[in-house]
């Protein structure tokens, strides 16, 4: 019967084993680190940038974490034993270039090489967010990014309600809310942050109560004010993403110009009757609101929801997509709607994507950020740049 030593020797005969010096050079050349230790070992320290998959979960998770099998991989464990078996397994799964680091993390650390303390969550957070933690694309590192993120919502109404609820549930650590209205009975058909007991309360106060009861991890910061050129830069500074649930053109334009000036991405949503749309306006990576709507249409061509009506469930759909796009931007996950518009027609249940390109006539851009003067819309919507 083969002993463990025999099995280890057999595994090492089938793989390439490298020293810590060579492994460090490989990593500098673009190889991917793969840590196959147990979670408690990983929590005590790991090599910067390593993908963590415990040896027992390797076959089930590796193809989701490293889908390209031509990616060169350096595998390590505590001392070089489990990594040898893991390297052989990767070879059997079709990974073309795999090396096991001799001596493992123990030798790496003893030699004084760089390492870090991985992100960690409390026991309560591990339980609350366990469905996120099961997603390799999120995991503990991604959840920590969400907890450290700051998102500002413009509006606690139809779009802001579902977006705020899902962002709070997801564990976004700081959620700012700008709104200056009271809760009205007519809001309750779609604005699910509020309830009948809060009619007459300020919307920001009602929203804070709901979100705090949903997730105590979340710090809800309220701004009971009208967003204007005078206060917008102070309010939005420091936020990572802005969720635009505004229902009027003046707010959208002042938000666009301020967000471009500061380089903050905006997840835009709008609704009308049975239709809605979502896009991500990222000043550093793609088109912005002025590229889509250079100037506002006449009032008679842009009636509000109060005038034209809106199906109550529609903002739930659009606001939820806004929350999803916000999380994608925070995590760098997937392909966000940058340079694209998602249009939703609920009567036909049709989702369509349109490309949005920068308007060469638009001068309110990140490159011109130092020239942008944020001003309130006053009948016109010409860009305000200080270039005289």
mmCIF file of C-alpha atoms in Angstrom:
data_model
loop_
_atom_site.group_PDB
_atom_site.id
_atom_site.type_symbol
_atom_site.label_atom_id
_atom_site.label_comp_id
_atom_site.label_asym_id
_atom_site.label_seq_id
_atom_site.Cartn_x
_atom_site.Cartn_y
_atom_site.Cartn_z
ATOM 1 C CA UNK A 1 0.000 0.000 0.000
ATOM 2 C CA UNK A 2 1.336 3.433 -0.959
ATOM 3 C CA UNK A 3 2.296 5.647 1.960
ATOM 4 C CA UNK A 4 1.720 9.394 2.152
ATOM 5 C CA UNK A 5 5.401 9.908 1.323
ATOM 6 C CA UNK A 6 4.931 7.807 -1.799
ATOM 7 C CA UNK A 7 1.873 9.842 -2.819
ATOM 8 C CA UNK A 8 3.720 13.115 -2.206
ATOM 9 C CA UNK A 9 6.733 11.949 -4.150
ATOM 10 C CA UNK A 10 4.457 10.901 -7.004
ATOM 11 C CA UNK A 11 2.733 14.282 -7.028
ATOM 12 C CA UNK A 12 6.030 16.190 -6.985
ATOM 13 C CA UNK A 13 7.320 14.074 -9.850
ATOM 14 C CA UNK A 14 4.431 15.308 -12.004
ATOM 15 C CA UNK A 15 4.675 19.036 -11.238
ATOM 16 C CA UNK A 16 7.133 21.919 -11.378
ATOM 17 C CA UNK A 17 8.328 23.078 -7.972
ATOM 18 C CA UNK A 18 10.009 26.493 -7.606
ATOM 19 C CA UNK A 19 11.841 28.355 -4.868
ATOM 20 C CA UNK A 20 10.486 31.481 -3.213
ATOM 21 C CA UNK A 21 12.937 33.574 -5.250
ATOM 22 C CA UNK A 22 11.645 32.179 -8.527
ATOM 23 C CA UNK A 23 8.023 32.406 -7.367
ATOM 24 C CA UNK A 24 8.495 36.084 -6.508
ATOM 25 C CA UNK A 25 9.889 36.725 -9.972
ATOM 26 C CA UNK A 26 7.049 34.825 -11.612
ATOM 27 C CA UNK A 27 4.502 36.905 -9.685
ATOM 28 C CA UNK A 28 6.257 40.086 -10.829
ATOM 29 C CA UNK A 29 5.947 38.812 -14.393
ATOM 30 C CA UNK A 30 2.181 38.399 -14.128
ATOM 31 C CA UNK A 31 1.644 34.921 -12.707
ATOM 32 C CA UNK A 32 -1.379 34.533 -10.436
ATOM 33 C CA UNK A 33 -0.915 33.531 -6.795
ATOM 34 C CA UNK A 34 -3.212 30.738 -5.570
ATOM 35 C CA UNK A 35 -3.422 30.130 -1.809
ATOM 36 C CA UNK A 36 -4.836 26.653 -1.006
ATOM 37 C CA UNK A 37 -4.645 26.830 2.796
ATOM 38 C CA UNK A 38 -7.622 26.602 5.124
ATOM 39 C CA UNK A 39 -9.602 29.784 5.972
ATOM 40 C CA UNK A 40 -8.147 30.092 9.488
ATOM 41 C CA UNK A 41 -4.600 29.926 8.083
ATOM 42 C CA UNK A 42 -5.400 32.442 5.362
ATOM 43 C CA UNK A 43 -6.904 34.843 7.909
ATOM 44 C CA UNK A 44 -3.584 35.023 9.751
ATOM 45 C CA UNK A 45 -1.743 36.365 6.693
ATOM 46 C CA UNK A 46 -1.375 35.904 2.944
ATOM 47 C CA UNK A 47 0.624 37.066 -0.047
ATOM 48 C CA UNK A 48 -0.741 40.275 -1.545
ATOM 49 C CA UNK A 49 -3.169 39.655 -4.394
ATOM 50 C CA UNK A 50 -3.485 35.902 -3.829
ATOM 51 C CA UNK A 51 -6.686 34.113 -4.790
ATOM 52 C CA UNK A 52 -7.798 31.976 -1.863
ATOM 53 C CA UNK A 53 -9.400 28.590 -2.502
ATOM 54 C CA UNK A 54 -9.004 25.920 0.214
ATOM 55 C CA UNK A 55 -7.570 22.689 -1.199
ATOM 56 C CA UNK A 56 -10.807 20.814 -0.518
ATOM 57 C CA UNK A 57 -12.801 23.273 -2.670
ATOM 58 C CA UNK A 58 -10.298 23.570 -5.506
ATOM 59 C CA UNK A 59 -12.020 21.408 -8.112
ATOM 60 C CA UNK A 60 -15.393 23.090 -7.484
ATOM 61 C CA UNK A 61 -14.210 26.714 -7.543
ATOM 62 C CA UNK A 62 -11.057 27.081 -9.613
ATOM 63 C CA UNK A 63 -12.692 27.451 -13.042
ATOM 64 C CA UNK A 64 -14.895 30.293 -11.770
ATOM 65 C CA UNK A 65 -11.965 32.099 -10.165
ATOM 66 C CA UNK A 66 -9.398 31.504 -12.946
ATOM 67 C CA UNK A 67 -11.455 30.791 -16.073
ATOM 68 C CA UNK A 68 -8.561 31.168 -18.524
ATOM 69 C CA UNK A 69 -6.555 27.947 -18.284
ATOM 70 C CA UNK A 70 -3.604 29.522 -20.051
ATOM 71 C CA UNK A 71 -3.106 31.822 -17.030
ATOM 72 C CA UNK A 72 0.214 30.965 -15.336
ATOM 73 C CA UNK A 73 -0.334 30.082 -11.674
ATOM 74 C CA UNK A 74 1.935 29.828 -8.629
ATOM 75 C CA UNK A 75 0.313 27.698 -5.914
ATOM 76 C CA UNK A 76 1.297 27.832 -2.261
ATOM 77 C CA UNK A 77 0.172 26.399 1.059
ATOM 78 C CA UNK A 78 1.772 26.482 4.512
ATOM 79 C CA UNK A 79 4.818 24.336 3.704
ATOM 80 C CA UNK A 80 4.597 23.095 0.124
ATOM 81 C CA UNK A 81 2.753 19.798 0.557
ATOM 82 C CA UNK A 82 -0.870 20.678 -0.224
ATOM 83 C CA UNK A 83 0.281 22.971 -3.000
ATOM 84 C CA UNK A 84 2.025 20.045 -4.710
ATOM 85 C CA UNK A 85 -1.199 18.036 -4.791
ATOM 86 C CA UNK A 86 -3.127 21.167 -5.849
ATOM 87 C CA UNK A 87 -0.680 21.824 -8.704
ATOM 88 C CA UNK A 88 -1.111 18.276 -9.965
ATOM 89 C CA UNK A 89 -4.892 18.690 -9.823
ATOM 90 C CA UNK A 90 -4.705 21.924 -11.819
ATOM 91 C CA UNK A 91 -2.644 20.152 -14.451
ATOM 92 C CA UNK A 92 -5.240 17.418 -14.671
ATOM 93 C CA UNK A 93 -7.929 20.089 -15.092
ATOM 94 C CA UNK A 94 -6.094 21.506 -18.083
ATOM 95 C CA UNK A 95 -4.187 24.460 -16.635
ATOM 96 C CA UNK A 96 -1.122 24.834 -18.814
ATOM 97 C CA UNK A 97 1.433 26.549 -16.544
ATOM 98 C CA UNK A 98 1.377 25.736 -12.833
ATOM 99 C CA UNK A 99 4.194 25.831 -10.266
ATOM 100 C CA UNK A 100 4.143 24.866 -6.605
ATOM 101 C CA UNK A 101 6.170 27.080 -4.257
ATOM 102 C CA UNK A 102 8.565 24.990 -2.171
ATOM 103 C CA UNK A 103 8.439 25.867 1.534
ATOM 104 C CA UNK A 104 5.075 27.592 1.209
ATOM 105 C CA UNK A 105 3.923 30.705 3.030
ATOM 106 C CA UNK A 106 5.937 29.743 6.113
ATOM 107 C CA UNK A 107 9.236 30.058 4.270
ATOM 108 C CA UNK A 108 8.040 33.161 2.394
ATOM 109 C CA UNK A 109 7.211 34.899 5.669
ATOM 110 C CA UNK A 110 10.385 33.726 7.450
ATOM 111 C CA UNK A 111 12.453 35.269 4.658
ATOM 112 C CA UNK A 112 10.891 38.652 5.350
ATOM 113 C CA UNK A 113 9.032 38.862 2.061
ATOM 114 C CA UNK A 114 5.917 41.088 1.791
ATOM 115 C CA UNK A 115 2.560 39.789 2.963
ATOM 116 C CA UNK A 116 -0.639 41.279 4.322
ATOM 117 C CA UNK A 117 -3.448 40.623 6.758
ATOM 118 C CA UNK A 118 -6.532 39.715 4.654
ATOM 119 C CA UNK A 119 -9.813 41.489 5.188
ATOM 120 C CA UNK A 120 -11.904 39.956 7.937
ATOM 121 C CA UNK A 121 -15.496 40.123 9.090
ATOM 122 C CA UNK A 122 -17.088 39.667 12.484
ATOM 123 C CA UNK A 123 -19.017 36.468 13.190
ATOM 124 C CA UNK A 124 -22.282 38.417 12.832
ATOM 125 C CA UNK A 125 -21.189 39.805 9.470
ATOM 126 C CA UNK A 126 -20.076 36.391 8.240
ATOM 127 C CA UNK A 127 -23.566 35.110 8.983
ATOM 128 C CA UNK A 128 -25.396 38.154 7.564
ATOM 129 C CA UNK A 129 -23.464 38.202 4.295
ATOM 130 C CA UNK A 130 -22.823 34.463 3.889
ATOM 131 C CA UNK A 131 -24.615 34.335 0.503
ATOM 132 C CA UNK A 132 -22.219 37.029 -0.741
ATOM 133 C CA UNK A 133 -19.243 35.202 0.731
ATOM 134 C CA UNK A 134 -20.171 32.079 -1.220
ATOM 135 C CA UNK A 135 -19.747 34.023 -4.464
ATOM 136 C CA UNK A 136 -16.073 33.819 -5.491
ATOM 137 C CA UNK A 137 -16.473 37.163 -7.278
ATOM 138 C CA UNK A 138 -17.410 38.822 -3.978
ATOM 139 C CA UNK A 139 -16.059 36.846 -1.021
ATOM 140 C CA UNK A 140 -14.682 38.475 2.110
ATOM 141 C CA UNK A 141 -12.568 40.978 0.166
ATOM 142 C CA UNK A 142 -15.529 42.158 -1.876
ATOM 143 C CA UNK A 143 -17.796 42.369 1.137
ATOM 144 C CA UNK A 144 -15.199 44.472 2.912
ATOM 145 C CA UNK A 145 -15.148 46.799 -0.115
ATOM 146 C CA UNK A 146 -18.917 47.183 0.189
ATOM 147 C CA UNK A 147 -18.681 47.905 3.910
ATOM 148 C CA UNK A 148 -16.032 50.540 3.223
ATOM 149 C CA UNK A 149 -17.961 52.122 0.330
ATOM 150 C CA UNK A 150 -19.867 55.403 0.427
ATOM 151 C CA UNK A 151 -22.894 55.827 -1.826
ATOM 152 C CA UNK A 152 -25.070 58.932 -2.114
ATOM 153 C CA UNK A 153 -28.680 58.658 -3.228
ATOM 154 C CA UNK A 154 -30.338 61.641 -4.827
ATOM 155 C CA UNK A 155 -33.913 61.168 -3.702
ATOM 156 C CA UNK A 156 -35.722 58.898 -1.245
ATOM 157 C CA UNK A 157 -38.649 58.369 -3.566
ATOM 158 C CA UNK A 158 -39.631 55.791 -6.168
ATOM 159 C CA UNK A 159 -36.131 54.996 -7.413
ATOM 160 C CA UNK A 160 -34.253 55.804 -4.231
ATOM 161 C CA UNK A 161 -36.408 53.464 -2.141
ATOM 162 C CA UNK A 162 -35.519 50.099 -3.746
ATOM 163 C CA UNK A 163 -31.960 51.219 -4.455
ATOM 164 C CA UNK A 164 -31.427 52.213 -0.813
ATOM 165 C CA UNK A 165 -32.981 49.019 0.525
ATOM 166 C CA UNK A 166 -30.828 46.719 -1.583
ATOM 167 C CA UNK A 167 -27.644 48.709 -1.023
ATOM 168 C CA UNK A 168 -28.239 48.675 2.736
ATOM 169 C CA UNK A 169 -29.032 44.953 2.670
ATOM 170 C CA UNK A 170 -25.848 44.356 0.673
ATOM 171 C CA UNK A 171 -23.812 46.058 3.386
ATOM 172 C CA UNK A 172 -22.783 49.333 1.744
ATOM 173 C CA UNK A 173 -21.248 50.970 4.797
ATOM 174 C CA UNK A 174 -22.268 54.599 4.270
ATOM 175 C CA UNK A 175 -25.442 55.638 2.495
ATOM 176 C CA UNK A 176 -26.177 59.332 2.074
ATOM 177 C CA UNK A 177 -29.686 60.477 1.157
ATOM 178 C CA UNK A 178 -30.638 63.875 -0.256
ATOM 179 C CA UNK A 179 -34.348 64.778 -0.130
ATOM 180 C CA UNK A 180 -36.372 67.702 1.179
ATOM 181 C CA UNK A 181 -39.946 66.370 0.943
ATOM 182 C CA UNK A 182 -42.435 64.996 3.437
ATOM 183 C CA UNK A 183 -43.962 61.529 3.175
ATOM 184 C CA UNK A 184 -47.365 61.787 1.511
ATOM 185 C CA UNK A 185 -50.032 59.111 1.197
ATOM 186 C CA UNK A 186 -49.698 59.296 -2.603
ATOM 187 C CA UNK A 187 -46.055 58.204 -2.274
ATOM 188 C CA UNK A 188 -46.865 54.820 -0.768
ATOM 189 C CA UNK A 189 -47.937 53.278 -4.093
ATOM 190 C CA UNK A 190 -44.238 53.021 -5.037
ATOM 191 C CA UNK A 191 -41.932 54.541 -2.386
ATOM 192 C CA UNK A 192 -41.372 51.453 -0.265
ATOM 193 C CA UNK A 193 -38.959 53.066 2.212
ATOM 194 C CA UNK A 194 -41.961 54.681 3.893
ATOM 195 C CA UNK A 195 -45.230 53.543 5.467
ATOM 196 C CA UNK A 196 -48.592 54.857 6.580
ATOM 197 C CA UNK A 197 -47.380 55.648 10.093
ATOM 198 C CA UNK A 198 -44.829 58.103 8.684
ATOM 199 C CA UNK A 199 -47.125 60.260 6.603
ATOM 200 C CA UNK A 200 -46.068 63.840 7.301
ATOM 201 C CA UNK A 201 -42.547 62.864 8.408
ATOM 202 C CA UNK A 202 -39.509 64.100 6.524
ATOM 203 C CA UNK A 203 -38.528 61.528 3.909
ATOM 204 C CA UNK A 204 -34.876 61.466 4.964
ATOM 205 C CA UNK A 205 -35.910 60.687 8.550
ATOM 206 C CA UNK A 206 -38.269 57.925 7.439
ATOM 207 C CA UNK A 207 -35.601 56.466 5.152
ATOM 208 C CA UNK A 208 -33.007 56.442 7.920
ATOM 209 C CA UNK A 209 -35.355 54.579 10.274
ATOM 210 C CA UNK A 210 -36.058 51.902 7.659
ATOM 211 C CA UNK A 211 -32.454 51.368 6.606
ATOM 212 C CA UNK A 212 -31.088 51.337 10.154
ATOM 213 C CA UNK A 213 -33.630 48.691 11.146
ATOM 214 C CA UNK A 214 -32.663 46.654 8.071
ATOM 215 C CA UNK A 215 -28.903 46.686 8.664
ATOM 216 C CA UNK A 216 -27.143 48.205 11.681
ATOM 217 C CA UNK A 217 -23.804 48.016 9.802
ATOM 218 C CA UNK A 218 -24.950 50.928 7.639
ATOM 219 C CA UNK A 219 -24.297 54.559 8.562
ATOM 220 C CA UNK A 220 -27.150 56.584 7.039
ATOM 221 C CA UNK A 221 -26.268 60.250 6.482
ATOM 222 C CA UNK A 222 -29.214 62.542 5.698
ATOM 223 C CA UNK A 223 -29.327 65.835 3.798
ATOM 224 C CA UNK A 224 -32.735 67.457 4.278
ATOM 225 C CA UNK A 225 -32.186 70.063 1.590
ATOM 226 C CA UNK A 226 -32.673 70.866 -2.065
ATOM 227 C CA UNK A 227 -29.631 69.992 -4.094
ATOM 228 C CA UNK A 228 -28.249 73.125 -5.739
ATOM 229 C CA UNK A 229 -25.081 74.543 -7.206
ATOM 230 C CA UNK A 230 -24.420 76.200 -3.869
ATOM 231 C CA UNK A 231 -24.249 72.976 -1.844
ATOM 232 C CA UNK A 232 -23.708 70.091 -4.258
ATOM 233 C CA UNK A 233 -19.904 69.991 -4.255
ATOM 234 C CA UNK A 234 -19.811 69.906 -0.450
ATOM 235 C CA UNK A 235 -22.475 67.196 -0.307
ATOM 236 C CA UNK A 236 -21.132 64.795 -2.924
ATOM 237 C CA UNK A 237 -17.419 65.116 -2.082
ATOM 238 C CA UNK A 238 -16.090 61.917 -0.549
ATOM 239 C CA UNK A 239 -18.735 59.600 -2.007
ATOM 240 C CA UNK A 240 -17.649 56.748 -4.266
ATOM 241 C CA UNK A 241 -20.825 56.476 -6.352
ATOM 242 C CA UNK A 242 -23.990 58.575 -6.726
ATOM 243 C CA UNK A 243 -27.384 56.999 -7.446
ATOM 244 C CA UNK A 244 -29.480 59.493 -9.388
ATOM 245 C CA UNK A 245 -33.180 59.178 -8.638
ATOM 246 C CA UNK A 246 -34.013 62.802 -9.441
ATOM 247 C CA UNK A 247 -37.291 63.606 -11.183
ATOM 248 C CA UNK A 248 -36.350 66.968 -12.699
ATOM 249 C CA UNK A 249 -33.859 68.303 -15.217
ATOM 250 C CA UNK A 250 -32.270 71.057 -13.083
ATOM 251 C CA UNK A 251 -31.109 68.480 -10.509
ATOM 252 C CA UNK A 252 -29.790 66.145 -13.202
ATOM 253 C CA UNK A 253 -27.689 68.816 -14.882
ATOM 254 C CA UNK A 254 -26.239 70.263 -11.697
ATOM 255 C CA UNK A 255 -25.452 66.713 -10.568
ATOM 256 C CA UNK A 256 -23.797 65.910 -13.882
ATOM 257 C CA UNK A 257 -21.541 68.955 -13.835
ATOM 258 C CA UNK A 258 -20.519 68.512 -10.197
ATOM 259 C CA UNK A 259 -19.895 64.772 -10.581
ATOM 260 C CA UNK A 260 -17.785 65.328 -13.695
ATOM 261 C CA UNK A 261 -15.766 68.012 -11.923
ATOM 262 C CA UNK A 262 -15.036 65.618 -9.033
ATOM 263 C CA UNK A 263 -14.764 62.438 -11.130
ATOM 264 C CA UNK A 264 -17.545 60.555 -9.311
ATOM 265 C CA UNK A 265 -19.567 57.949 -11.287
ATOM 266 C CA UNK A 266 -23.338 58.415 -11.387
ATOM 267 C CA UNK A 267 -25.786 55.525 -11.761
ATOM 268 C CA UNK A 268 -28.678 57.194 -13.529
ATOM 269 C CA UNK A 269 -32.256 55.972 -13.568
ATOM 270 C CA UNK A 270 -35.465 57.458 -14.917
ATOM 271 C CA UNK A 271 -39.066 56.275 -15.200
ATOM 272 C CA UNK A 272 -42.173 57.312 -17.120
ATOM 273 C CA UNK A 273 -45.544 55.550 -17.111
ATOM 274 C CA UNK A 274 -44.569 51.948 -17.993
ATOM 275 C CA UNK A 275 -41.010 52.533 -19.200
ATOM 276 C CA UNK A 276 -37.646 53.142 -17.568
ATOM 277 C CA UNK A 277 -33.954 53.338 -18.289
ATOM 278 C CA UNK A 278 -30.622 52.932 -16.516
ATOM 279 C CA UNK A 279 -27.102 53.990 -17.446
ATOM 280 C CA UNK A 280 -23.790 54.558 -15.670
ATOM 281 C CA UNK A 281 -22.197 57.937 -16.314
ATOM 282 C CA UNK A 282 -18.543 57.563 -15.370
ATOM 283 C CA UNK A 283 -16.548 60.756 -16.037
ATOM 284 C CA UNK A 284 -13.226 58.888 -16.158
ATOM 285 C CA UNK A 285 -14.376 55.969 -18.315
ATOM 286 C CA UNK A 286 -17.239 56.962 -20.597
ATOM 287 C CA UNK A 287 -20.025 59.315 -21.613
ATOM 288 C CA UNK A 288 -21.994 61.386 -19.106
ATOM 289 C CA UNK A 289 -25.503 62.800 -18.878
ATOM 290 C CA UNK A 290 -24.768 65.767 -21.140
ATOM 291 C CA UNK A 291 -23.656 63.336 -23.851
ATOM 292 C CA UNK A 292 -27.099 61.712 -23.709
ATOM 293 C CA UNK A 293 -29.198 64.865 -23.213
ATOM 294 C CA UNK A 294 -27.224 67.951 -24.307
ATOM 295 C CA UNK A 295 -30.092 70.230 -23.297
ATOM 296 C CA UNK A 296 -33.478 69.682 -21.671
ATOM 297 C CA UNK A 297 -36.580 69.217 -23.829
ATOM 298 C CA UNK A 298 -39.456 71.699 -23.613
ATOM 299 C CA UNK A 299 -41.632 71.224 -20.532
ATOM 300 C CA UNK A 300 -44.611 70.112 -22.620
ATOM 301 C CA UNK A 301 -42.545 67.213 -23.985
ATOM 302 C CA UNK A 302 -41.310 66.107 -20.569
ATOM 303 C CA UNK A 303 -44.250 65.762 -18.184
ATOM 304 C CA UNK A 304 -43.469 64.533 -14.684
ATOM 305 C CA UNK A 305 -44.748 61.313 -13.170
ATOM 306 C CA UNK A 306 -47.163 63.446 -11.141
ATOM 307 C CA UNK A 307 -48.668 64.590 -14.419
ATOM 308 C CA UNK A 308 -48.436 61.426 -16.513
ATOM 309 C CA UNK A 309 -48.505 58.685 -13.864
ATOM 310 C CA UNK A 310 -46.241 55.707 -13.272
ATOM 311 C CA UNK A 311 -46.879 52.022 -12.639
ATOM 312 C CA UNK A 312 -45.980 51.457 -8.993
ATOM 313 C CA UNK A 313 -43.776 48.417 -9.530
ATOM 314 C CA UNK A 314 -41.703 50.064 -12.306
ATOM 315 C CA UNK A 315 -39.417 52.090 -9.999
ATOM 316 C CA UNK A 316 -38.825 48.891 -8.052
ATOM 317 C CA UNK A 317 -37.384 47.305 -11.186
ATOM 318 C CA UNK A 318 -35.319 50.314 -12.263
ATOM 319 C CA UNK A 319 -34.130 51.164 -8.736
ATOM 320 C CA UNK A 320 -33.039 47.569 -8.169
ATOM 321 C CA UNK A 321 -31.018 47.641 -11.390
ATOM 322 C CA UNK A 322 -29.439 50.894 -10.194
ATOM 323 C CA UNK A 323 -28.440 49.170 -6.944
ATOM 324 C CA UNK A 324 -26.958 46.281 -8.925
ATOM 325 C CA UNK A 325 -24.943 48.618 -11.167
ATOM 326 C CA UNK A 326 -23.717 50.499 -8.094
ATOM 327 C CA UNK A 327 -22.438 47.279 -6.533
ATOM 328 C CA UNK A 328 -20.762 46.329 -9.826
ATOM 329 C CA UNK A 329 -18.968 49.681 -9.926
ATOM 330 C CA UNK A 330 -17.808 49.323 -6.305
ATOM 331 C CA UNK A 331 -16.527 45.776 -6.815
ATOM 332 C CA UNK A 332 -15.283 46.191 -10.378
ATOM 333 C CA UNK A 333 -17.597 43.305 -11.181
ATOM 334 C CA UNK A 334 -18.719 42.332 -14.663
ATOM 335 C CA UNK A 335 -19.506 44.902 -17.337
ATOM 336 C CA UNK A 336 -21.209 47.988 -15.921
ATOM 337 C CA UNK A 337 -23.564 50.064 -18.083
ATOM 338 C CA UNK A 338 -20.836 52.585 -18.932
ATOM 339 C CA UNK A 339 -21.432 53.864 -22.445
ATOM 340 C CA UNK A 340 -24.675 51.892 -22.663
ATOM 341 C CA UNK A 341 -28.332 52.585 -21.915
ATOM 342 C CA UNK A 342 -30.624 49.811 -20.700
ATOM 343 C CA UNK A 343 -34.211 50.532 -21.724
ATOM 344 C CA UNK A 344 -37.107 48.672 -20.104
ATOM 345 C CA UNK A 345 -40.650 48.519 -21.530
ATOM 346 C CA UNK A 346 -42.803 46.676 -19.012
ATOM 347 C CA UNK A 347 -45.894 46.501 -21.234
ATOM 348 C CA UNK A 348 -44.004 44.286 -23.672
ATOM 349 C CA UNK A 349 -41.491 43.116 -21.029
ATOM 350 C CA UNK A 350 -38.728 44.122 -23.408
ATOM 351 C CA UNK A 351 -35.195 44.971 -22.333
ATOM 352 C CA UNK A 352 -33.051 46.712 -24.942
ATOM 353 C CA UNK A 353 -29.465 47.980 -24.877
ATOM 354 C CA UNK A 354 -28.292 51.074 -26.734
ATOM 355 C CA UNK A 355 -24.742 52.333 -27.088
ATOM 356 C CA UNK A 356 -24.002 55.877 -25.938
ATOM 357 C CA UNK A 357 -20.994 57.700 -27.335
ATOM 358 C CA UNK A 358 -19.378 60.931 -26.159
ATOM 359 C CA UNK A 359 -20.726 64.052 -27.834
ATOM 360 C CA UNK A 360 -17.777 65.931 -29.373
ATOM 361 C CA UNK A 361 -19.623 69.213 -28.688
ATOM 362 C CA UNK A 362 -19.849 68.471 -24.977
ATOM 363 C CA UNK A 363 -17.202 70.460 -23.135
ATOM 364 C CA UNK A 364 -18.218 69.426 -19.614
ATOM 365 C CA UNK A 365 -15.695 66.604 -19.392
ATOM 366 C CA UNK A 366 -13.151 65.235 -16.945
ATOM 367 C CA UNK A 367 -10.369 66.704 -19.056
ATOM 368 C CA UNK A 368 -11.945 70.162 -18.614
ATOM 369 C CA UNK A 369 -12.759 69.632 -14.933
ATOM 370 C CA UNK A 370 -10.764 72.649 -13.725
ATOM 371 C CA UNK A 371 -12.814 74.914 -15.993
ATOM 372 C CA UNK A 372 -16.238 73.650 -14.924
ATOM 373 C CA UNK A 373 -18.368 76.109 -12.970
ATOM 374 C CA UNK A 374 -21.304 74.341 -11.341
ATOM 375 C CA UNK A 375 -24.389 76.527 -11.723
ATOM 376 C CA UNK A 376 -28.102 75.958 -11.393
ATOM 377 C CA UNK A 377 -30.124 75.514 -14.555
ATOM 378 C CA UNK A 378 -31.789 78.834 -15.328
ATOM 379 C CA UNK A 379 -33.850 78.413 -18.432
ATOM 380 C CA UNK A 380 -30.819 77.388 -20.477
ATOM 381 C CA UNK A 381 -28.512 74.421 -20.288
ATOM 382 C CA UNK A 382 -25.330 75.645 -21.876
ATOM 383 C CA UNK A 383 -22.175 74.276 -20.253
ATOM 384 C CA UNK A 384 -20.650 76.589 -17.688
ATOM 385 C CA UNK A 385 -16.898 76.683 -18.179
ATOM 386 C CA UNK A 386 -14.523 79.315 -16.946
ATOM 387 C CA UNK A 387 -12.434 79.655 -20.099
ATOM 388 C CA UNK A 388 -12.429 83.395 -20.608
#
